[in-house]
Coordinates of C-alpha atoms in Angstrom, one line a residue:
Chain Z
X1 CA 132.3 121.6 93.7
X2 CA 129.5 119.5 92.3
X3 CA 126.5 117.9 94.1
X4 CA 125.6 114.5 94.2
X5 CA 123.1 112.3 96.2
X6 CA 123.8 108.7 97.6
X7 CA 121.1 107.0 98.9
X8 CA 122.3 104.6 101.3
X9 CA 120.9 101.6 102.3
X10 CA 122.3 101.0 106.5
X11 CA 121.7 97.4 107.0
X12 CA 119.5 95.7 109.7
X13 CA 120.8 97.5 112.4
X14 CA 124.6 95.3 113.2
X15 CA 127.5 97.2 112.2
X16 CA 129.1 94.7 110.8
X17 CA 125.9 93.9 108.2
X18 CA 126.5 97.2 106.7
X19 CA 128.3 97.6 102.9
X20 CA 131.6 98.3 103.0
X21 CA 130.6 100.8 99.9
X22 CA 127.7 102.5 101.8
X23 CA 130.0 102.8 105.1
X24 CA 132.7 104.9 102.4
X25 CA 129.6 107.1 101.0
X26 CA 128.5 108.0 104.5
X27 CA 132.2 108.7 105.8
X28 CA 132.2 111.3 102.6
X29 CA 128.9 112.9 102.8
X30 CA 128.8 116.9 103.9
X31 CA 124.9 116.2 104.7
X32 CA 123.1 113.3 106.4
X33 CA 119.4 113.4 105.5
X34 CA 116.7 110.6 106.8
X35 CA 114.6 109.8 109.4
X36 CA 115.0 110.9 113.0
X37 CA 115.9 106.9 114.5
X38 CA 118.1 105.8 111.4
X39 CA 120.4 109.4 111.5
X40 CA 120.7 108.8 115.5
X41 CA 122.3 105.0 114.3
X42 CA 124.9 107.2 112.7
X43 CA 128.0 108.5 114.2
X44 CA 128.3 111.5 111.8
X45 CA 132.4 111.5 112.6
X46 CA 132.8 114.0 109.5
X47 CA 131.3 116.8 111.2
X48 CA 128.4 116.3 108.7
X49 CA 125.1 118.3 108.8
X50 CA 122.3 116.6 110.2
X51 CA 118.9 117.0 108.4
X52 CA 116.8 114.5 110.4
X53 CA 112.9 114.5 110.0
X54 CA 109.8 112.6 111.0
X55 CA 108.2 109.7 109.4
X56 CA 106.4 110.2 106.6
X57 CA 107.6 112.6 105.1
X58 CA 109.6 111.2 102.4
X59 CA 108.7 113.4 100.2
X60 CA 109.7 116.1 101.8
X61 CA 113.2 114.6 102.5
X62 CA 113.7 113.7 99.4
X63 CA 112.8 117.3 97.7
X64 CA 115.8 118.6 100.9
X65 CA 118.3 116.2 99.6
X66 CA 118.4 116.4 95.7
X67 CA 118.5 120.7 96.7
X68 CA 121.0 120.4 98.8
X69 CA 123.0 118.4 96.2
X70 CA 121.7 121.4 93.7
X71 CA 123.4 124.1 95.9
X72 CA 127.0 121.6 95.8
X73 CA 126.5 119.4 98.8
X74 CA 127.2 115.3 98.9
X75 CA 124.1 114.2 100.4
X76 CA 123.3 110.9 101.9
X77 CA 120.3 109.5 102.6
X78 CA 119.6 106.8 104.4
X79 CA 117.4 104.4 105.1
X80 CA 117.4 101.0 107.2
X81 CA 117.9 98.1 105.4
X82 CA 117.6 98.5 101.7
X83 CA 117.0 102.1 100.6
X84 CA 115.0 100.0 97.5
X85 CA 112.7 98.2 99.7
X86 CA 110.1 100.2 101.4
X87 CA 113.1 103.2 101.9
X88 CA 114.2 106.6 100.2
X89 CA 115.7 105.4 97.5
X90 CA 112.0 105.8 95.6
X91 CA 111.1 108.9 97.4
X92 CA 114.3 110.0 95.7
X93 CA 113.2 109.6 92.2
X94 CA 109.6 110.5 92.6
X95 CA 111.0 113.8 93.7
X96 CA 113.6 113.9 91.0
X97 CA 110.5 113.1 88.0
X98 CA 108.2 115.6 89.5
X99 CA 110.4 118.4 90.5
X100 CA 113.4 120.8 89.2
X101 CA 114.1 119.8 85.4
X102 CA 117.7 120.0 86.6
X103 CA 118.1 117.6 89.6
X104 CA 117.5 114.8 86.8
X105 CA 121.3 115.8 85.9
X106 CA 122.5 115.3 89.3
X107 CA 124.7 112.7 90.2
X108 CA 122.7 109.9 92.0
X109 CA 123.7 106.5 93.3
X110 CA 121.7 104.0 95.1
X111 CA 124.2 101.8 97.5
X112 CA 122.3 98.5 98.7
X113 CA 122.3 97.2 101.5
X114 CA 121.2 94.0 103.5
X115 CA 117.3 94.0 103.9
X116 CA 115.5 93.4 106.4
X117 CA 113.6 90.4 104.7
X118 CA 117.3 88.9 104.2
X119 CA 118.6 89.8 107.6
X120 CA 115.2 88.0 109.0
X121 CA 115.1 85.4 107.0
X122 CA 119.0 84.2 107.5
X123 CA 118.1 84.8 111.6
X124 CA 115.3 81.9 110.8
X125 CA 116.7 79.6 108.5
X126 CA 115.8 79.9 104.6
X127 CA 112.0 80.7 104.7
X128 CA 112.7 82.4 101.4
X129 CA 113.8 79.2 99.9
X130 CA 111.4 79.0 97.0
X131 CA 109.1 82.4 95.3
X132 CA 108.5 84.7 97.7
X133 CA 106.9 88.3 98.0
X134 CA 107.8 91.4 100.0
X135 CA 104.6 93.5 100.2
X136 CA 103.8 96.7 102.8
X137 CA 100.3 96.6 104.8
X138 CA 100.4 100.0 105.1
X139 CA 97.5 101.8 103.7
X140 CA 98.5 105.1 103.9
X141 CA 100.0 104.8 100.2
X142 CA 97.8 102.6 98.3
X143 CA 93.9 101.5 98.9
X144 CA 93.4 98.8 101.5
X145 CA 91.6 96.9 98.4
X146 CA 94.7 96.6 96.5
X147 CA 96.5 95.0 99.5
X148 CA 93.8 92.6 99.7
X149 CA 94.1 91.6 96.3
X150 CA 97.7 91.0 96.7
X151 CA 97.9 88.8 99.4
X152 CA 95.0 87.0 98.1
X153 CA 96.9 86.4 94.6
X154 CA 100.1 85.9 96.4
X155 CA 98.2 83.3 98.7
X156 CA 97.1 81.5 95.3
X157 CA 100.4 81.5 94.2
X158 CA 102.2 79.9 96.8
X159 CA 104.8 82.6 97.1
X160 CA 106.0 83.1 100.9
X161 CA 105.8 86.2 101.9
X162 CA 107.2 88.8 104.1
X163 CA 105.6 92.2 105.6
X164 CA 106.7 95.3 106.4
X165 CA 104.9 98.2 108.2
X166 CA 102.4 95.0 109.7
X167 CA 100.9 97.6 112.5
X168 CA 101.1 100.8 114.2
X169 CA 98.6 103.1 116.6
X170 CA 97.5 104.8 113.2
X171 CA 96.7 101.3 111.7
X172 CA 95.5 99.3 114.4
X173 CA 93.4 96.5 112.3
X174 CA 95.1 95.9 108.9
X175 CA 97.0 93.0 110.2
X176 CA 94.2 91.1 111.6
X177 CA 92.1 91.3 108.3
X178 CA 94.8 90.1 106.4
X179 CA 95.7 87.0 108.7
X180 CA 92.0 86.6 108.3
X181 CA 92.1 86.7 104.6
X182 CA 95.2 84.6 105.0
X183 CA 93.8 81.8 107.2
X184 CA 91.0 81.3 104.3
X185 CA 93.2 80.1 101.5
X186 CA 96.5 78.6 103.5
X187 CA 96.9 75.6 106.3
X188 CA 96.6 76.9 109.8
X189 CA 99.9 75.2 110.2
X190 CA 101.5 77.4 108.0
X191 CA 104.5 79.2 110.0
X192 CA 104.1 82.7 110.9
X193 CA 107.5 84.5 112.0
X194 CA 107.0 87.8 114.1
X195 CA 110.9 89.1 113.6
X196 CA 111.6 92.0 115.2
X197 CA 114.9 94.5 114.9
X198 CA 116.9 91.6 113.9
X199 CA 120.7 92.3 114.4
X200 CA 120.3 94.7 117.1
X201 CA 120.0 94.1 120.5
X202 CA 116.1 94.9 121.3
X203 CA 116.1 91.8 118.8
X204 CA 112.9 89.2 119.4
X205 CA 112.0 86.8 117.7
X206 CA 108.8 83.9 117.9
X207 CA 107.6 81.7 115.7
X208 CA 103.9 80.4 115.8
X209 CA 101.3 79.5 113.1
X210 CA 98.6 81.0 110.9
X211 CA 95.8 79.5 112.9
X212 CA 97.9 81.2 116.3
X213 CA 99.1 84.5 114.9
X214 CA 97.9 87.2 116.8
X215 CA 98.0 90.8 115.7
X216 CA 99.6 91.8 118.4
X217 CA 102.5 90.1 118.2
X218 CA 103.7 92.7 115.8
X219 CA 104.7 96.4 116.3
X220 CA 105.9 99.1 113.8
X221 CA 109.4 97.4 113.9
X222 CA 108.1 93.7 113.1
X223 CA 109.0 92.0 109.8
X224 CA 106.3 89.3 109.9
X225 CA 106.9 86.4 107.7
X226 CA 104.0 83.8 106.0
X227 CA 105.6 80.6 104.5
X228 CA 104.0 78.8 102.2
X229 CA 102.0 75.6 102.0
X230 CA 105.2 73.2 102.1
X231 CA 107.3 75.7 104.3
X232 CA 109.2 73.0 107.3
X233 CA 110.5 73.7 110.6
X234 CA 113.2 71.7 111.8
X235 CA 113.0 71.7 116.1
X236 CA 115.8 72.1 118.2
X237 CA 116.5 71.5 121.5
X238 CA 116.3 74.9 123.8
X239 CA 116.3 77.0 120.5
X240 CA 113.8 78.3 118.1
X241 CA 113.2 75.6 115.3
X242 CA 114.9 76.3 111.6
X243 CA 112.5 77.1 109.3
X244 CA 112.7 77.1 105.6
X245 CA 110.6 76.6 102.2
X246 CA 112.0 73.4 100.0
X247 CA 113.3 74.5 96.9
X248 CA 111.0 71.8 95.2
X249 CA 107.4 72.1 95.1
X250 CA 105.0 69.0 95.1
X251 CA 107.7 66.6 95.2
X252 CA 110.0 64.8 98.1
X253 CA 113.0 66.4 98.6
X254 CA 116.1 65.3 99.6
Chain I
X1 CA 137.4 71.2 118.4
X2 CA 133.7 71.2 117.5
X3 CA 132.8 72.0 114.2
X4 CA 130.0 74.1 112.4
X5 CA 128.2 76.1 109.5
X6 CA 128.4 79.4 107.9
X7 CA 126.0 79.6 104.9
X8 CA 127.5 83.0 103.5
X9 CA 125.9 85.4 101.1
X10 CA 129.0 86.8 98.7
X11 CA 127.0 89.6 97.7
X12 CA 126.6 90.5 93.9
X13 CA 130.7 90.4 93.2
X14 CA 132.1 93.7 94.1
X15 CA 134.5 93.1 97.0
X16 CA 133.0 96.3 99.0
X17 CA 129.1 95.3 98.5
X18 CA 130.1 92.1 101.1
X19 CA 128.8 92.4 104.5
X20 CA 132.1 92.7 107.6
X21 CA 130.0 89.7 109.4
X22 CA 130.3 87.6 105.8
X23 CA 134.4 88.1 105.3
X24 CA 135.2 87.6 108.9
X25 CA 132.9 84.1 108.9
X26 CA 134.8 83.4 105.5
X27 CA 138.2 84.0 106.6
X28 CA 137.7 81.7 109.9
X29 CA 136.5 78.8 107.9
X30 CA 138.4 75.6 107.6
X31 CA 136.4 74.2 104.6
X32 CA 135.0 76.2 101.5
X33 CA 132.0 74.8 99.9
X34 CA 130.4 75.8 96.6
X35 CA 129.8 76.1 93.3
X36 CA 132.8 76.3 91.0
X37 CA 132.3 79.6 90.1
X38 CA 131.5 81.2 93.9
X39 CA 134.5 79.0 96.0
X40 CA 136.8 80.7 92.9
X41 CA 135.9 84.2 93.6
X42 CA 136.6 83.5 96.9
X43 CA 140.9 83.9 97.9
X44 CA 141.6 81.3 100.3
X45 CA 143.9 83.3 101.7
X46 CA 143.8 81.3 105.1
X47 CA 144.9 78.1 103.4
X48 CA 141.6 76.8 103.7
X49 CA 140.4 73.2 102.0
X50 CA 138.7 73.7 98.9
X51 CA 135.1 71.4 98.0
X52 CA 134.1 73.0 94.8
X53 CA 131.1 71.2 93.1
X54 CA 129.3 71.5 90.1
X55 CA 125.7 73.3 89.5
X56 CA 122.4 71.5 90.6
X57 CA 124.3 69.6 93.0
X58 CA 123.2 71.6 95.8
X59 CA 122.0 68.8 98.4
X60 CA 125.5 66.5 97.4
X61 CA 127.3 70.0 98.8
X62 CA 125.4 70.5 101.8
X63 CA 125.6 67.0 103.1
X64 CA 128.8 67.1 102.3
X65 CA 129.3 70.6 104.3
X66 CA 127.1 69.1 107.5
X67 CA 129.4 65.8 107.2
X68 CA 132.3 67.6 107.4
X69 CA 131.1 70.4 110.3
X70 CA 129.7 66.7 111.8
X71 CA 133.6 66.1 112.1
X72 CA 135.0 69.4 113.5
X73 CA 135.3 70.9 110.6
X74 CA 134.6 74.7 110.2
X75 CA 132.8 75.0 106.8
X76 CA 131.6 78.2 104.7
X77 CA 129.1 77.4 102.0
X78 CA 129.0 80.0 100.2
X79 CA 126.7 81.3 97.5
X80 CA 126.2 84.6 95.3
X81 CA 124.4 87.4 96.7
X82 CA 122.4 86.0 99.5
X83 CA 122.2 82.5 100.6
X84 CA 119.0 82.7 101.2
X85 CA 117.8 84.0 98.1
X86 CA 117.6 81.0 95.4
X87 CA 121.3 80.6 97.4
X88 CA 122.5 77.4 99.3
X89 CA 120.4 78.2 102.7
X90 CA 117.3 76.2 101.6
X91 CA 119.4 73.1 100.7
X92 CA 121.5 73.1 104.2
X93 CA 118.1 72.6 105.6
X94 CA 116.5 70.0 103.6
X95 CA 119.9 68.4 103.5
X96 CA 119.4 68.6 107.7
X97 CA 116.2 68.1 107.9
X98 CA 116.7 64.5 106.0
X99 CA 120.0 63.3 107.2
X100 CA 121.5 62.2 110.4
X101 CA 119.4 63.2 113.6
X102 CA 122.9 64.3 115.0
X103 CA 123.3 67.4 112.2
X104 CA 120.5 69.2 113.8
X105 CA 122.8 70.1 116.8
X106 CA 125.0 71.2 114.8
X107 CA 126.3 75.2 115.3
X108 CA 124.9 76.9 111.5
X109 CA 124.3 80.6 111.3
X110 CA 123.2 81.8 107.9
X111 CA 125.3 85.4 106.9
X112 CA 123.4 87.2 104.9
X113 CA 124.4 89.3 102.1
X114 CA 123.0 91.7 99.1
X115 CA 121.3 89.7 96.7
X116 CA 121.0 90.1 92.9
X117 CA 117.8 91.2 93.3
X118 CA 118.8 94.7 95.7
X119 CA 121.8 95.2 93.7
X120 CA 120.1 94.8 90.7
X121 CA 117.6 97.4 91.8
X122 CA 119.9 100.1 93.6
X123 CA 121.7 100.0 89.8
X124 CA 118.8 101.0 88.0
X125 CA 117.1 103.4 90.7
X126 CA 114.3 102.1 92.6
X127 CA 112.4 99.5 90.9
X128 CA 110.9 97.7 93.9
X129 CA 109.6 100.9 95.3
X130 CA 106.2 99.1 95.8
X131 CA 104.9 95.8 96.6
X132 CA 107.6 92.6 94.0
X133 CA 107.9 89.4 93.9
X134 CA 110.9 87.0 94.1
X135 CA 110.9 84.1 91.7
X136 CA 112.9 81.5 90.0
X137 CA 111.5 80.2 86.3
X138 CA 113.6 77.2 86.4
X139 CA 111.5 74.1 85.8
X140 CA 114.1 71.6 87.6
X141 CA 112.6 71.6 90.5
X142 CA 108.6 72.3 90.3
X143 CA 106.5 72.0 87.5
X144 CA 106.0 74.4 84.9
X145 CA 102.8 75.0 85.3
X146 CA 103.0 76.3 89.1
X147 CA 105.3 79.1 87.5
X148 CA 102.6 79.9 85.0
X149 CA 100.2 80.0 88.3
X150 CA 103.3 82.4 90.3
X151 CA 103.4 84.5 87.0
X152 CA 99.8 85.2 86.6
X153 CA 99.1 85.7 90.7
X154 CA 101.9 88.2 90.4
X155 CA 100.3 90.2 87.2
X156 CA 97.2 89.9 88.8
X157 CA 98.4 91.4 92.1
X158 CA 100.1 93.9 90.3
X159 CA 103.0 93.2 92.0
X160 CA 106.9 94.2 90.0
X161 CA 108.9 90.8 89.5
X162 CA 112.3 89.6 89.7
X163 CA 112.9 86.5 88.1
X164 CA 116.2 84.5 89.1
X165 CA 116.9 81.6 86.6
X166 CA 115.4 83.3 83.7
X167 CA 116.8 81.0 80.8
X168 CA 119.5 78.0 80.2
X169 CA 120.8 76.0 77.3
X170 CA 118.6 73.2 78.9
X171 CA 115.6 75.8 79.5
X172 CA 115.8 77.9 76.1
X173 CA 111.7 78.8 75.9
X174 CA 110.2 79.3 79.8
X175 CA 111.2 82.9 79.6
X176 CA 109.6 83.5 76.1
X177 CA 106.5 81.8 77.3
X178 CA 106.2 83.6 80.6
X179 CA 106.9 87.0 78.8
X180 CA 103.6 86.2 76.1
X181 CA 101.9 85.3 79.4
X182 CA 102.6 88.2 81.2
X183 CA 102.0 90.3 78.1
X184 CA 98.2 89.0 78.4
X185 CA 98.1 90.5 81.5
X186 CA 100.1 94.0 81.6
X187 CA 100.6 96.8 79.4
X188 CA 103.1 96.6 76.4
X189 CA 104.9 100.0 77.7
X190 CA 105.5 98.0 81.0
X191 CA 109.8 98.6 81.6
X192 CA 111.5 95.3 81.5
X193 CA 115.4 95.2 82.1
X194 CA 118.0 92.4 82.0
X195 CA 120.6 93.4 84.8
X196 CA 123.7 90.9 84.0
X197 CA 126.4 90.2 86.5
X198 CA 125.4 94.0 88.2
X199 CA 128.4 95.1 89.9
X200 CA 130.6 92.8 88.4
X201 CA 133.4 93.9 85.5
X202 CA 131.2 92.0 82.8
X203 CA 128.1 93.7 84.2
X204 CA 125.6 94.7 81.1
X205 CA 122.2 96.3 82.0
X206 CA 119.3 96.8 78.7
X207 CA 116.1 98.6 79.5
X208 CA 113.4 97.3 77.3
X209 CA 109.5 96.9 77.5
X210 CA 107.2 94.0 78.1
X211 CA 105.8 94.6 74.4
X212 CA 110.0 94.3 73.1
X213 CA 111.3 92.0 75.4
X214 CA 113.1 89.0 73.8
X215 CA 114.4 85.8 75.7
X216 CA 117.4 86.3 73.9
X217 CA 118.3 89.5 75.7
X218 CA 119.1 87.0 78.9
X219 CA 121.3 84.2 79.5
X220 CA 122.3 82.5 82.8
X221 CA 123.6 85.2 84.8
X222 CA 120.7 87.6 84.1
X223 CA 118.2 89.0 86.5
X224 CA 115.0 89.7 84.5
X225 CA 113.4 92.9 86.3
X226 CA 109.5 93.3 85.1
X227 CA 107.7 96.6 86.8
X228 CA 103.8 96.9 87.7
X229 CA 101.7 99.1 85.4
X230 CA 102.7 102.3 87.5
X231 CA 106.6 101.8 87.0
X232 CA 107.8 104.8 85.4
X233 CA 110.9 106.2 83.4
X234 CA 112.7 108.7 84.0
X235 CA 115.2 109.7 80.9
X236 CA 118.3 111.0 81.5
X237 CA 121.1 112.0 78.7
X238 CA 123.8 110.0 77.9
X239 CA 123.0 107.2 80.6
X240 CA 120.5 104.7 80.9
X241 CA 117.0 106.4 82.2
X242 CA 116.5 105.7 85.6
X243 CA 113.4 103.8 87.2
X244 CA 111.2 103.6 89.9
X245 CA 107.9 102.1 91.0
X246 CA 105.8 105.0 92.8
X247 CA 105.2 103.8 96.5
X248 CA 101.7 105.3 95.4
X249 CA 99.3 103.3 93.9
X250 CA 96.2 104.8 92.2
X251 CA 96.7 108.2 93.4
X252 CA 99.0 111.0 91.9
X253 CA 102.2 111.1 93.9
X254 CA 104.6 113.7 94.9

């Protein structure tokens, strides 16, 4: 029997947002390996080994899964959302490039799934309409300097954007400082989205603007979105307003 | 019988990368609206009404799709990968937010599906490990020189890139000129690939660098993936290398 890793990417939360493909790879794994909350969200009905362990320690994971699949097992690991997009899947291949010469030869497949910038952003409307960037504010994996720079060039360039990892005990401030940096290049008006565990049922959602935002409208499970300049909400009566981003920029639409 | 709106996300093209939520909302639909391409991908096995409509029409299709909802109509408009994404979401809106007051009581929920972009990126391992960037280079509908702007914010940032829209027999040069742009900006051994149709039977990957990149090397259906300066290779025999952008930035990883 031969190994093989499939880094699976679970969806926002809903069952019924989740691949058909990445549902078949978990039903056929021997070994589940991910963070504690997103192995709970799956019924391992195989009989499958659980190796759950605590955030961040990707690393870690990874370096479990990729020897597990050495010794013969079919691994998964997942990751809410997309396992591209702030999950495994690159804790996978950094421990692939720095460790055993062989796991490079293992059999590796990353299954997508339904982020949850898409999963927010179809809740809201189409606030990814136009150029748009997906960026962490955590600073345990990169200097706080070089998030600055990115959402002031990313503020320069108009893109909307979306964050993940906005806030947590450990990292109490980030988020303030950058909706301060924010507020100094973009409208007050501009829409800021606080989305939180969209598709599942602690689900919560508001809508405010830059000038309103407050930090702690945001927790560790937040998405926050920041449209841009021309980004439009459309109000409805007893309901959150649509909001989306033209597809044109510096003309009238429509 | 009161009618409404699914804007669904197809995914990339394999049957099993579409969301459960997406194929049920597709199969209850009365009305299929698209583009050519994406209502024939669709079986309308339910008998439903076909509105297929050609490319850049997208505001023509979704007044057409609120009109018809406006009449009890149940109507899927779909798009490729995710609606939301450079999909048809942005132009329900617009096409709401102008038309008749009455549209914006109208039932729409926006389904949303694996875009080009995650497929694209679970195919080739983990490209958008780090901080990316979203963006269309079509000049249709925003000047050229805001792109240039998005382009160079984006170096700058040091954010990865996706570019939807890359090239067209009516847009033959943007991509070369945003390559030579980029090419100021970023190292020559930065990975570039052209994922074509991922997922699809006509899918064609080629991993290239920013220094050997021609426009040539895309055509419509081909997602241009550009990685920071810390997106690395890892070779593999036989197969195209895989690659991933460290969630480390200016620090050893792993």
């Amino acid at each position: 029997m031969s190994g093989r890793v499939d880094v699976i990417g679970l969806g926002p939360g809903a069952e019924d947002l989740r691949c058909p493909r990445a549902a078949l790879a978990l039903a056929q794994a021997t070994d589940l390996v991910g963070y504690v909350p997103y192995v709970e969200r799956v019924v391992a009905e195989g009989g499958q080994r659980i190796h759950a362990s605590d955030n961040r320690e990707e690393i870690m994971r990874a370096r479990l899964a990729l020897q597990l699949a050495a010794e013969g097992a079919r691994v998964a690991v997942v990751s809410s959302g997309d396992g591209g997009v702030f999950g495994m899947a690159a804790a996978v291949f950094e421990a692939m490039d720095h460790g055993e010469p062989g796991w490079r030869d293992l059999e590796v497949t990353v299954h997508p799934g339904v982020s949850a910038v898409l999963a927010a952003g179809a809740r809201l409307g189409a606030p990814f309409g136009n150029d748009f960037c997906v960026m962490s504010l955590s600073d345990n994996l990169k200097p706080w300097t070089v998030i600055l720079n990115r959402l002031e060039c990313a503020a320069r360039g108009g893109f909307a954007m979306a964050f993940y990892n906005p806030i947590s005990k450990a990292r109490p401030w980030q988020l303030g400082e950058a909706l301060t940096l924010l507020r100094r290049h973009l409208p007050g008006q501009v829409p800021v989205i606080f989305a939180r565990a969209v598709s599942r049922p602690e689900e919560a959602v508001a809508v405010t603007t830059l000038a309103l935002a407050r930090p702690e409208q945001a927790d560790m499970r937040t998405l926050v979105i920041v449209g841009n300049a021309e980004t439009r909400l459309i109000p409805r009566t007893g309901q959150d307003p649509w909001i989306y981003t033209p597809r044109s920029v510096g003309r009238e639409s429509a």
